[in-house]
Amino acid sequence: MRVHLEFADLCRHSTKEGTERLHESHLISGRSRIIDREVIEIDADEGEARPDEVIELCGRRLHLRSASLICSQGNCERGTHDGQQALSRVLTDCHFKERLSGVRAATTTKRDRTRDALLIALQQLLLDPDAGGVSVPQLVERAGVSQGTFYNYFDSLADAIDAVGMLLLLEHSRVLAEVVVGAADPVDVISRSAKQTLMLFAHRPDIGLLMFDSGLPVDRFLGGIRAHLLGDLQDGLASGTITLTDLPVTESLYSGTMLGACIDIYRGRLDVAAVPAIAAQLLRIIGVGARKVERLANAPQEFIQC
């Protein structure tokens, strides 16, 4: 049996962690490998995979049914794709959720605490104008660990910076989940999410610095935009509230426009007053009618601090 878990362009370390958690939970005990930084491929013999076994993973009940991983909560039992998405979210949240300084969960192992210390120290160095750049020796000194310890967690400084980017995106995802509570339909979800994302770079220039000026590849942020948008567009298409002729092109145009606007807001070329106009343009890209664009783009919305 072969199961593919799409991790929506998560970083290599999170997919490694996801693999470890699958094996630790005894969900399956086969071999695994990482494909293109986006997919975990897990091979298991039929005897190793126990169909319909219910297991507890990070506080959520999951079960394996035939060759499909299916979430046993909510609306996740509609099929393989939904189940895989649900499991990937669980695995990711287990390791990364609320690991940012100031938004921290209880950490239970020394390994977790050491990794947290490294990532917090790295954020501090990236935000420190007097640091004069960042190096592994600087990082381990600030974190209070040995240089060898750093390489137990990350292959390179670039990998550690990438992990910081993932933390930022996951914290932003947590906030977006609050922002869209009570949204009328998928278009409203997209509008609220867009405005919160745009306002983030007006209210939190430190996030902009980490995202756009720390050496983090812009693909990390772009991948986060795409992952959120794709799910919302698929919901809209399924409900009939959105009609598109070319989903990949729409996704590309929307993501590129959002990225450019966020950078311009961060760099001061646009200010927060431009958010409704940008949101309106984003809604037009996904084919929303003029009256609904006007209503949603100009609806009052407070920024939720992350």
PDB file of C-alpha atoms in Angstrom:
ATOM      1  CA  MET A   1       0.000   0.000   0.000  1.00  0.00           C
ATOM      2  CA  ARG A   2       1.249   3.484  -0.771  1.00  0.00           C
ATOM      3  CA  VAL A   3      -0.129   6.616   0.849  1.00  0.00           C
ATOM      4  CA  HIS A   4       0.717  10.120  -0.334  1.00  0.00           C
ATOM      5  CA  LEU A   5       0.366  12.987   2.123  1.00  0.00           C
ATOM      6  CA  GLU A   6       0.495  16.402   0.502  1.00  0.00           C
ATOM      7  CA  PHE A   7       1.942  18.907   2.937  1.00  0.00           C
ATOM      8  CA  ALA A   8       1.126  22.109   0.984  1.00  0.00           C
ATOM      9  CA  ASP A   9       4.778  23.033   0.502  1.00  0.00           C
ATOM     10  CA  LEU A  10       5.733  22.651   4.157  1.00  0.00           C
ATOM     11  CA  CYS A  11       9.419  22.880   4.952  1.00  0.00           C
ATOM     12  CA  ARG A  12      11.582  19.793   4.988  1.00  0.00           C
ATOM     13  CA  HIS A  13      11.862  19.723   8.757  1.00  0.00           C
ATOM     14  CA  SER A  14       8.127  19.660   9.288  1.00  0.00           C
ATOM     15  CA  THR A  15       7.716  16.786   6.851  1.00  0.00           C
ATOM     16  CA  LYS A  16      10.430  14.884   8.673  1.00  0.00           C
ATOM     17  CA  GLU A  17       8.589  15.540  11.917  1.00  0.00           C
ATOM     18  CA  GLY A  18       5.344  14.381  10.347  1.00  0.00           C
ATOM     19  CA  THR A  19       6.972  11.144   9.254  1.00  0.00           C
ATOM     20  CA  GLU A  20       8.349  10.541  12.736  1.00  0.00           C
ATOM     21  CA  ARG A  21       4.967  11.134  14.317  1.00  0.00           C
ATOM     22  CA  LEU A  22       3.285   8.673  11.968  1.00  0.00           C
ATOM     23  CA  HIS A  23       5.746   5.970  12.951  1.00  0.00           C
ATOM     24  CA  GLU A  24       5.656   6.865  16.655  1.00  0.00           C
ATOM     25  CA  SER A  25       1.866   6.596  16.645  1.00  0.00           C
ATOM     26  CA  HIS A  26       2.092   3.126  15.060  1.00  0.00           C
ATOM     27  CA  LEU A  27      -0.391   4.251  12.440  1.00  0.00           C
ATOM     28  CA  ILE A  28       1.824   2.557   9.895  1.00  0.00           C
ATOM     29  CA  SER A  29       5.300   1.133  10.232  1.00  0.00           C
ATOM     30  CA  GLY A  30       6.537   1.136   6.660  1.00  0.00           C
ATOM     31  CA  ARG A  31       9.249   3.086   4.908  1.00  0.00           C
ATOM     32  CA  SER A  32       8.978   6.742   3.994  1.00  0.00           C
ATOM     33  CA  ARG A  33      10.739   9.340   1.909  1.00  0.00           C
ATOM     34  CA  ILE A  34      10.325  13.014   1.065  1.00  0.00           C
ATOM     35  CA  ILE A  35       9.427  14.011  -2.502  1.00  0.00           C
ATOM     36  CA  ASP A  36       9.993  17.551  -3.783  1.00  0.00           C
ATOM     37  CA  ARG A  37       9.664  19.064  -0.275  1.00  0.00           C
ATOM     38  CA  GLU A  38       5.881  18.844  -0.693  1.00  0.00           C
ATOM     39  CA  VAL A  39       4.901  15.204  -0.325  1.00  0.00           C
ATOM     40  CA  ILE A  40       5.610  12.431   2.108  1.00  0.00           C
ATOM     41  CA  GLU A  41       5.375   9.036   0.442  1.00  0.00           C
ATOM     42  CA  ILE A  42       4.850   6.157   2.825  1.00  0.00           C
ATOM     43  CA  ASP A  43       5.090   2.524   1.773  1.00  0.00           C
ATOM     44  CA  ALA A  44       3.579  -0.134   3.984  1.00  0.00           C
ATOM     45  CA  ASP A  45       2.847  -3.788   3.449  1.00  0.00           C
ATOM     46  CA  GLU A  46      -0.789  -4.767   3.695  1.00  0.00           C
ATOM     47  CA  GLY A  47      -0.002  -6.615   6.898  1.00  0.00           C
ATOM     48  CA  GLU A  48       1.466  -3.503   8.450  1.00  0.00           C
ATOM     49  CA  ALA A  49      -1.503  -1.257   7.738  1.00  0.00           C
ATOM     50  CA  ARG A  50      -4.433  -2.029   9.987  1.00  0.00           C
ATOM     51  CA  PRO A  51      -7.631  -0.870   8.246  1.00  0.00           C
ATOM     52  CA  ASP A  52     -10.185   0.914  10.383  1.00  0.00           C
ATOM     53  CA  GLU A  53      -7.880   1.083  13.400  1.00  0.00           C
ATOM     54  CA  VAL A  54      -8.649   4.249  15.345  1.00  0.00           C
ATOM     55  CA  ILE A  55      -5.664   5.996  16.907  1.00  0.00           C
ATOM     56  CA  GLU A  56      -5.234   9.187  18.873  1.00  0.00           C
ATOM     57  CA  LEU A  57      -2.754  11.643  17.364  1.00  0.00           C
ATOM     58  CA  CYS A  58      -2.193  15.058  18.922  1.00  0.00           C
ATOM     59  CA  GLY A  59      -5.631  15.120  20.470  1.00  0.00           C
ATOM     60  CA  ARG A  60      -7.517  14.204  17.304  1.00  0.00           C
ATOM     61  CA  ARG A  61      -8.932  10.797  16.480  1.00  0.00           C
ATOM     62  CA  LEU A  62      -7.852   9.414  13.128  1.00  0.00           C
ATOM     63  CA  HIS A  63      -8.303   6.092  11.432  1.00  0.00           C
ATOM     64  CA  LEU A  64      -6.839   4.255   8.489  1.00  0.00           C
ATOM     65  CA  ARG A  65      -9.374   2.955   6.006  1.00  0.00           C
ATOM     66  CA  SER A  66      -8.113   0.897   3.078  1.00  0.00           C
ATOM     67  CA  ALA A  67      -5.387   2.984   1.425  1.00  0.00           C
ATOM     68  CA  SER A  68      -6.778   6.289   2.596  1.00  0.00           C
ATOM     69  CA  LEU A  69      -6.049   8.340   5.662  1.00  0.00           C
ATOM     70  CA  ILE A  70      -9.343   9.827   6.750  1.00  0.00           C
ATOM     71  CA  CYS A  71     -10.099  12.238   9.569  1.00  0.00           C
ATOM     72  CA  SER A  72     -12.881  10.992  11.824  1.00  0.00           C
ATOM     73  CA  GLN A  73     -14.052  14.475  12.808  1.00  0.00           C
ATOM     74  CA  GLY A  74     -16.008  17.181  11.008  1.00  0.00           C
ATOM     75  CA  ASN A  75     -16.528  16.809   7.281  1.00  0.00           C
ATOM     76  CA  CYS A  76     -13.257  15.030   6.616  1.00  0.00           C
ATOM     77  CA  GLU A  77     -14.789  11.665   5.741  1.00  0.00           C
ATOM     78  CA  ARG A  78     -15.751  12.775   2.226  1.00  0.00           C
ATOM     79  CA  GLY A  79     -12.740  11.036   0.716  1.00  0.00           C
ATOM     80  CA  THR A  80      -9.040  10.438   0.456  1.00  0.00           C
ATOM     81  CA  HIS A  81      -8.023  14.004  -0.414  1.00  0.00           C
ATOM     82  CA  ASP A  82      -9.839  15.533   2.544  1.00  0.00           C
ATOM     83  CA  GLY A  83      -8.471  12.914   4.889  1.00  0.00           C
ATOM     84  CA  GLN A  84      -4.921  13.468   3.747  1.00  0.00           C
ATOM     85  CA  GLN A  85      -5.274  17.229   4.102  1.00  0.00           C
ATOM     86  CA  ALA A  86      -6.732  16.830   7.584  1.00  0.00           C
ATOM     87  CA  LEU A  87      -3.928  14.564   8.725  1.00  0.00           C
ATOM     88  CA  SER A  88      -1.243  16.822   7.286  1.00  0.00           C
ATOM     89  CA  ARG A  89      -2.730  19.755   9.202  1.00  0.00           C
ATOM     90  CA  VAL A  90      -2.751  17.726  12.424  1.00  0.00           C
ATOM     91  CA  LEU A  91       0.850  16.623  12.013  1.00  0.00           C
ATOM     92  CA  THR A  92       2.007  20.123  11.232  1.00  0.00           C
ATOM     93  CA  ASP A  93       0.083  21.766  14.056  1.00  0.00           C
ATOM     94  CA  CYS A  94       1.401  19.220  16.543  1.00  0.00           C
ATOM     95  CA  HIS A  95       4.975  20.275  15.981  1.00  0.00           C
ATOM     96  CA  PHE A  96       4.761  23.933  15.070  1.00  0.00           C
ATOM     97  CA  LYS A  97       1.583  25.470  16.432  1.00  0.00           C
ATOM     98  CA  GLU A  98       2.154  28.203  19.007  1.00  0.00           C
ATOM     99  CA  ARG A  99       5.942  27.902  19.008  1.00  0.00           C
ATOM    100  CA  LEU A 100       6.526  31.604  18.378  1.00  0.00           C
ATOM    101  CA  SER A 101       7.865  33.607  21.295  1.00  0.00           C
ATOM    102  CA  GLY A 102       4.902  35.284  22.946  1.00  0.00           C
ATOM    103  CA  VAL A 103       2.526  32.625  21.629  1.00  0.00           C
ATOM    104  CA  ARG A 104       3.988  29.528  23.174  1.00  0.00           C
ATOM    105  CA  ALA A 105       2.563  26.202  24.187  1.00  0.00           C
ATOM    106  CA  ALA A 106       3.882  24.079  27.026  1.00  0.00           C
ATOM    107  CA  THR A 107       6.977  22.226  25.832  1.00  0.00           C
ATOM    108  CA  THR A 108       7.411  18.745  27.240  1.00  0.00           C
ATOM    109  CA  THR A 109      10.794  17.468  26.069  1.00  0.00           C
ATOM    110  CA  LYS A 110      14.339  18.753  26.248  1.00  0.00           C
ATOM    111  CA  ARG A 111      14.618  18.387  22.474  1.00  0.00           C
ATOM    112  CA  ASP A 112      11.595  20.634  21.954  1.00  0.00           C
ATOM    113  CA  ARG A 113      12.935  23.192  24.415  1.00  0.00           C
ATOM    114  CA  THR A 114      16.322  23.283  22.690  1.00  0.00           C
ATOM    115  CA  ARG A 115      14.745  23.697  19.272  1.00  0.00           C
ATOM    116  CA  ASP A 116      12.533  26.461  20.616  1.00  0.00           C
ATOM    117  CA  ALA A 117      15.562  28.223  22.098  1.00  0.00           C
ATOM    118  CA  LEU A 118      17.370  28.109  18.753  1.00  0.00           C
ATOM    119  CA  LEU A 119      14.401  29.493  16.814  1.00  0.00           C
ATOM    120  CA  ILE A 120      13.698  32.237  19.347  1.00  0.00           C
ATOM    121  CA  ALA A 121      17.369  33.263  19.336  1.00  0.00           C
ATOM    122  CA  LEU A 122      17.332  33.293  15.539  1.00  0.00           C
ATOM    123  CA  GLN A 123      14.265  35.549  15.457  1.00  0.00           C
ATOM    124  CA  GLN A 124      15.972  37.917  17.883  1.00  0.00           C
ATOM    125  CA  LEU A 125      19.131  38.080  15.765  1.00  0.00           C
ATOM    126  CA  LEU A 126      17.197  38.623  12.542  1.00  0.00           C
ATOM    127  CA  LEU A 127      15.365  41.540  14.152  1.00  0.00           C
ATOM    128  CA  ASP A 128      18.468  43.039  15.784  1.00  0.00           C
ATOM    129  CA  PRO A 129      19.840  45.933  13.670  1.00  0.00           C
ATOM    130  CA  ASP A 130      23.130  45.775  15.563  1.00  0.00           C
ATOM    131  CA  ALA A 131      23.717  42.068  14.958  1.00  0.00           C
ATOM    132  CA  GLY A 132      25.583  42.710  11.704  1.00  0.00           C
ATOM    133  CA  GLY A 133      24.213  39.616  10.008  1.00  0.00           C
ATOM    134  CA  VAL A 134      23.539  36.183  11.417  1.00  0.00           C
ATOM    135  CA  SER A 135      25.889  33.241  11.726  1.00  0.00           C
ATOM    136  CA  VAL A 136      25.665  29.859  13.390  1.00  0.00           C
ATOM    137  CA  PRO A 137      28.240  30.844  16.077  1.00  0.00           C
ATOM    138  CA  GLN A 138      26.183  33.943  16.920  1.00  0.00           C
ATOM    139  CA  LEU A 139      23.015  31.889  17.055  1.00  0.00           C
ATOM    140  CA  VAL A 140      24.299  29.138  19.336  1.00  0.00           C
ATOM    141  CA  GLU A 141      25.884  31.694  21.656  1.00  0.00           C
ATOM    142  CA  ARG A 142      22.593  33.529  22.063  1.00  0.00           C
ATOM    143  CA  ALA A 143      20.648  30.279  22.467  1.00  0.00           C
ATOM    144  CA  GLY A 144      23.146  28.973  25.011  1.00  0.00           C
ATOM    145  CA  VAL A 145      23.919  25.713  23.198  1.00  0.00           C
ATOM    146  CA  SER A 146      26.957  24.228  21.475  1.00  0.00           C
ATOM    147  CA  GLN A 147      27.538  24.537  17.747  1.00  0.00           C
ATOM    148  CA  GLY A 148      27.244  20.777  17.392  1.00  0.00           C
ATOM    149  CA  THR A 149      23.798  20.932  18.966  1.00  0.00           C
ATOM    150  CA  PHE A 150      22.609  23.265  16.203  1.00  0.00           C
ATOM    151  CA  TYR A 151      23.357  20.627  13.571  1.00  0.00           C
ATOM    152  CA  ASN A 152      21.288  18.067  15.448  1.00  0.00           C
ATOM    153  CA  TYR A 153      18.260  20.164  14.479  1.00  0.00           C
ATOM    154  CA  PHE A 154      19.123  21.929  11.226  1.00  0.00           C
ATOM    155  CA  ASP A 155      21.348  21.144   8.264  1.00  0.00           C
ATOM    156  CA  SER A 156      22.250  24.794   7.741  1.00  0.00           C
ATOM    157  CA  LEU A 157      21.421  28.333   8.792  1.00  0.00           C
ATOM    158  CA  ALA A 158      19.134  28.580   5.765  1.00  0.00           C
ATOM    159  CA  ASP A 159      17.143  25.609   7.071  1.00  0.00           C
ATOM    160  CA  ALA A 160      16.722  27.308  10.449  1.00  0.00           C
ATOM    161  CA  ILE A 161      15.570  30.533   8.792  1.00  0.00           C
ATOM    162  CA  ASP A 162      13.101  28.490   6.752  1.00  0.00           C
ATOM    163  CA  ALA A 163      11.730  26.987   9.970  1.00  0.00           C
ATOM    164  CA  VAL A 164      11.180  30.502  11.357  1.00  0.00           C
ATOM    165  CA  GLY A 165       9.218  31.304   8.207  1.00  0.00           C
ATOM    166  CA  MET A 166       7.062  28.239   8.738  1.00  0.00           C
ATOM    167  CA  LEU A 167       6.365  29.263  12.319  1.00  0.00           C
ATOM    168  CA  LEU A 168       5.261  32.700  11.165  1.00  0.00           C
ATOM    169  CA  LEU A 169       2.930  31.245   8.560  1.00  0.00           C
ATOM    170  CA  LEU A 170       1.378  28.792  10.989  1.00  0.00           C
ATOM    171  CA  GLU A 171       0.783  31.505  13.564  1.00  0.00           C
ATOM    172  CA  HIS A 172      -0.816  33.605  10.827  1.00  0.00           C
ATOM    173  CA  SER A 173      -3.003  30.621   9.921  1.00  0.00           C
ATOM    174  CA  ARG A 174      -4.137  30.374  13.531  1.00  0.00           C
ATOM    175  CA  VAL A 175      -5.151  34.038  13.481  1.00  0.00           C
ATOM    176  CA  LEU A 176      -6.954  33.645  10.155  1.00  0.00           C
ATOM    177  CA  ALA A 177      -9.048  30.887  11.698  1.00  0.00           C
ATOM    178  CA  GLU A 178     -10.295  33.482  14.207  1.00  0.00           C
ATOM    179  CA  VAL A 179     -10.809  36.134  11.542  1.00  0.00           C
ATOM    180  CA  VAL A 180     -13.162  34.010   9.442  1.00  0.00           C
ATOM    181  CA  VAL A 181     -15.424  32.829  12.263  1.00  0.00           C
ATOM    182  CA  GLY A 182     -18.996  33.615  11.219  1.00  0.00           C
ATOM    183  CA  ALA A 183     -18.130  34.262   7.560  1.00  0.00           C
ATOM    184  CA  ALA A 184     -21.168  33.937   5.328  1.00  0.00           C
ATOM    185  CA  ASP A 185     -19.532  31.957   2.500  1.00  0.00           C
ATOM    186  CA  PRO A 186     -16.122  31.118   0.969  1.00  0.00           C
ATOM    187  CA  VAL A 187     -15.921  34.526  -0.741  1.00  0.00           C
ATOM    188  CA  ASP A 188     -16.351  36.237   2.628  1.00  0.00           C
ATOM    189  CA  VAL A 189     -13.632  33.953   4.022  1.00  0.00           C
ATOM    190  CA  ILE A 190     -11.266  34.986   1.220  1.00  0.00           C
ATOM    191  CA  SER A 191     -12.050  38.674   1.713  1.00  0.00           C
ATOM    192  CA  ARG A 192     -11.515  38.596   5.482  1.00  0.00           C
ATOM    193  CA  SER A 193      -8.321  36.562   5.130  1.00  0.00           C
ATOM    194  CA  ALA A 194      -6.954  38.946   2.508  1.00  0.00           C
ATOM    195  CA  LYS A 195      -7.582  42.041   4.607  1.00  0.00           C
ATOM    196  CA  GLN A 196      -6.035  40.504   7.729  1.00  0.00           C
ATOM    197  CA  THR A 197      -2.964  39.458   5.732  1.00  0.00           C
ATOM    198  CA  LEU A 198      -2.549  42.904   4.177  1.00  0.00           C
ATOM    199  CA  MET A 199      -3.008  44.672   7.506  1.00  0.00           C
ATOM    200  CA  LEU A 200      -0.415  42.394   9.103  1.00  0.00           C
ATOM    201  CA  PHE A 201       2.418  44.161   7.289  1.00  0.00           C
ATOM    202  CA  ALA A 202       1.130  47.604   8.234  1.00  0.00           C
ATOM    203  CA  HIS A 203       0.799  46.757  11.930  1.00  0.00           C
ATOM    204  CA  ARG A 204       3.727  44.339  12.304  1.00  0.00           C
ATOM    205  CA  PRO A 205       6.787  45.543  10.363  1.00  0.00           C
ATOM    206  CA  ASP A 206       8.848  43.026  12.330  1.00  0.00           C
ATOM    207  CA  ILE A 207       6.962  40.249  10.559  1.00  0.00           C
ATOM    208  CA  GLY A 208       7.710  41.935   7.239  1.00  0.00           C
ATOM    209  CA  LEU A 209      11.388  42.097   8.129  1.00  0.00           C
ATOM    210  CA  LEU A 210      11.456  38.389   8.924  1.00  0.00           C
ATOM    211  CA  MET A 211       9.469  37.458   5.821  1.00  0.00           C
ATOM    212  CA  PHE A 212      11.069  39.736   3.248  1.00  0.00           C
ATOM    213  CA  ASP A 213      14.474  40.898   4.521  1.00  0.00           C
ATOM    214  CA  SER A 214      15.926  37.978   6.489  1.00  0.00           C
ATOM    215  CA  GLY A 215      16.974  35.740   3.621  1.00  0.00           C
ATOM    216  CA  LEU A 216      13.828  33.649   3.768  1.00  0.00           C
ATOM    217  CA  PRO A 217      12.857  32.586   0.211  1.00  0.00           C
ATOM    218  CA  VAL A 218       9.759  34.450  -0.905  1.00  0.00           C
ATOM    219  CA  ASP A 219       8.345  31.105  -2.030  1.00  0.00           C
ATOM    220  CA  ARG A 220       7.635  30.304   1.625  1.00  0.00           C
ATOM    221  CA  PHE A 221       5.168  33.184   1.958  1.00  0.00           C
ATOM    222  CA  LEU A 222       3.809  32.630  -1.547  1.00  0.00           C
ATOM    223  CA  GLY A 223       3.228  28.972  -0.749  1.00  0.00           C
ATOM    224  CA  GLY A 224       1.268  29.933   2.358  1.00  0.00           C
ATOM    225  CA  ILE A 225      -0.956  32.265   0.347  1.00  0.00           C
ATOM    226  CA  ARG A 226      -1.581  29.581  -2.263  1.00  0.00           C
ATOM    227  CA  ALA A 227      -2.386  26.882   0.284  1.00  0.00           C
ATOM    228  CA  HIS A 228      -5.047  29.007   1.985  1.00  0.00           C
ATOM    229  CA  LEU A 229      -6.507  30.310  -1.247  1.00  0.00           C
ATOM    230  CA  LEU A 230      -6.757  26.916  -2.907  1.00  0.00           C
ATOM    231  CA  GLY A 231      -8.846  25.436  -0.124  1.00  0.00           C
ATOM    232  CA  ASP A 232     -11.179  28.446  -0.065  1.00  0.00           C
ATOM    233  CA  LEU A 233     -11.554  28.450  -3.856  1.00  0.00           C
ATOM    234  CA  GLN A 234     -12.365  24.750  -3.850  1.00  0.00           C
ATOM    235  CA  ASP A 235     -15.016  25.360  -1.186  1.00  0.00           C
ATOM    236  CA  GLY A 236     -16.435  28.194  -3.283  1.00  0.00           C
ATOM    237  CA  LEU A 237     -16.537  26.083  -6.432  1.00  0.00           C
ATOM    238  CA  ALA A 238     -18.225  23.238  -4.557  1.00  0.00           C
ATOM    239  CA  SER A 239     -20.867  25.562  -3.084  1.00  0.00           C
ATOM    240  CA  GLY A 240     -21.436  27.473  -6.320  1.00  0.00           C
ATOM    241  CA  THR A 241     -20.449  30.833  -4.820  1.00  0.00           C
ATOM    242  CA  ILE A 242     -17.378  31.024  -7.085  1.00  0.00           C
ATOM    243  CA  THR A 243     -17.193  30.228 -10.794  1.00  0.00           C
ATOM    244  CA  LEU A 244     -13.783  29.915 -12.434  1.00  0.00           C
ATOM    245  CA  THR A 245     -12.616  28.797 -15.861  1.00  0.00           C
ATOM    246  CA  ASP A 246      -8.955  28.270 -14.944  1.00  0.00           C
ATOM    247  CA  LEU A 247      -8.148  27.573 -11.300  1.00  0.00           C
ATOM    248  CA  PRO A 248      -4.313  27.466 -11.596  1.00  0.00           C
ATOM    249  CA  VAL A 249      -4.164  30.800 -13.454  1.00  0.00           C
ATOM    250  CA  THR A 250      -6.541  32.436 -10.975  1.00  0.00           C
ATOM    251  CA  GLU A 251      -4.507  31.110  -8.060  1.00  0.00           C
ATOM    252  CA  SER A 252      -1.299  32.461  -9.623  1.00  0.00           C
ATOM    253  CA  LEU A 253      -2.707  35.932 -10.338  1.00  0.00           C
ATOM    254  CA  TYR A 254      -4.231  36.247  -6.875  1.00  0.00           C
ATOM    255  CA  SER A 255      -1.097  35.067  -5.063  1.00  0.00           C
ATOM    256  CA  GLY A 256       1.194  37.343  -7.058  1.00  0.00           C
ATOM    257  CA  THR A 257      -1.014  40.369  -6.468  1.00  0.00           C
ATOM    258  CA  MET A 258      -1.225  39.632  -2.745  1.00  0.00           C
ATOM    259  CA  LEU A 259       2.536  39.175  -2.460  1.00  0.00           C
ATOM    260  CA  GLY A 260       3.293  42.438  -4.262  1.00  0.00           C
ATOM    261  CA  ALA A 261       0.782  44.378  -2.173  1.00  0.00           C
ATOM    262  CA  CYS A 262       2.127  42.959   1.110  1.00  0.00           C
ATOM    263  CA  ILE A 263       5.682  43.933   0.177  1.00  0.00           C
ATOM    264  CA  ASP A 264       4.561  47.437  -0.830  1.00  0.00           C
ATOM    265  CA  ILE A 265       2.704  47.900   2.463  1.00  0.00           C
ATOM    266  CA  TYR A 266       5.715  46.677   4.426  1.00  0.00           C
ATOM    267  CA  ARG A 267       8.068  49.019   2.555  1.00  0.00           C
ATOM    268  CA  GLY A 268       5.710  51.987   2.923  1.00  0.00           C
ATOM    269  CA  ARG A 269       4.792  52.391  -0.732  1.00  0.00           C
ATOM    270  CA  LEU A 270       1.176  51.696   0.261  1.00  0.00           C
ATOM    271  CA  ASP A 271      -0.500  52.257   3.622  1.00  0.00           C
ATOM    272  CA  VAL A 272      -3.295  50.563   5.493  1.00  0.00           C
ATOM    273  CA  ALA A 273      -5.863  52.876   3.880  1.00  0.00           C
ATOM    274  CA  ALA A 274      -5.247  51.023   0.611  1.00  0.00           C
ATOM    275  CA  VAL A 275      -6.395  47.680   2.025  1.00  0.00           C
ATOM    276  CA  PRO A 276     -10.047  47.903   0.844  1.00  0.00           C
ATOM    277  CA  ALA A 277      -8.958  48.796  -2.704  1.00  0.00           C
ATOM    278  CA  ILE A 278      -6.464  45.931  -2.789  1.00  0.00           C
ATOM    279  CA  ALA A 279      -9.033  43.509  -1.379  1.00  0.00           C
ATOM    280  CA  ALA A 280     -11.498  44.608  -4.060  1.00  0.00           C
ATOM    281  CA  GLN A 281      -8.973  43.887  -6.796  1.00  0.00           C
ATOM    282  CA  LEU A 282      -8.220  40.473  -5.310  1.00  0.00           C
ATOM    283  CA  LEU A 283     -11.926  39.603  -5.275  1.00  0.00           C
ATOM    284  CA  ARG A 284     -12.249  40.661  -8.911  1.00  0.00           C
ATOM    285  CA  ILE A 285      -9.422  38.290  -9.802  1.00  0.00           C
ATOM    286  CA  ILE A 286     -11.458  35.349  -8.488  1.00  0.00           C
ATOM    287  CA  GLY A 287     -14.521  36.466 -10.441  1.00  0.00           C
ATOM    288  CA  VAL A 288     -16.688  38.010  -7.722  1.00  0.00           C
ATOM    289  CA  GLY A 289     -19.463  40.310  -8.966  1.00  0.00           C
ATOM    290  CA  ALA A 290     -19.180  44.090  -8.620  1.00  0.00           C
ATOM    291  CA  ARG A 291     -21.834  44.563  -5.924  1.00  0.00           C
ATOM    292  CA  LYS A 292     -20.443  41.816  -3.717  1.00  0.00           C
ATOM    293  CA  VAL A 293     -16.905  43.122  -4.235  1.00  0.00           C
ATOM    294  CA  GLU A 294     -17.975  46.576  -3.078  1.00  0.00           C
ATOM    295  CA  ARG A 295     -19.762  45.217  -0.014  1.00  0.00           C
ATOM    296  CA  LEU A 296     -17.077  42.811   1.186  1.00  0.00           C
ATOM    297  CA  ALA A 297     -14.008  44.891   0.378  1.00  0.00           C
ATOM    298  CA  ASN A 298     -15.371  47.886   2.281  1.00  0.00           C
ATOM    299  CA  ALA A 299     -16.837  45.966   5.221  1.00  0.00           C
ATOM    300  CA  PRO A 300     -15.254  47.187   8.498  1.00  0.00           C
ATOM    301  CA  GLN A 301     -12.668  44.791   9.836  1.00  0.00           C
ATOM    302  CA  GLU A 302     -10.366  45.142  12.822  1.00  0.00           C
ATOM    303  CA  PHE A 303      -6.840  43.803  12.703  1.00  0.00           C
ATOM    304  CA  ILE A 304      -6.314  40.863  15.044  1.00  0.00           C
ATOM    305  CA  GLN A 305      -2.917  41.063  16.683  1.00  0.00           C
ATOM    306  CA  CYS A 306      -0.828  37.917  16.423  1.00  0.00           C
TER     307      CYS A 306
END
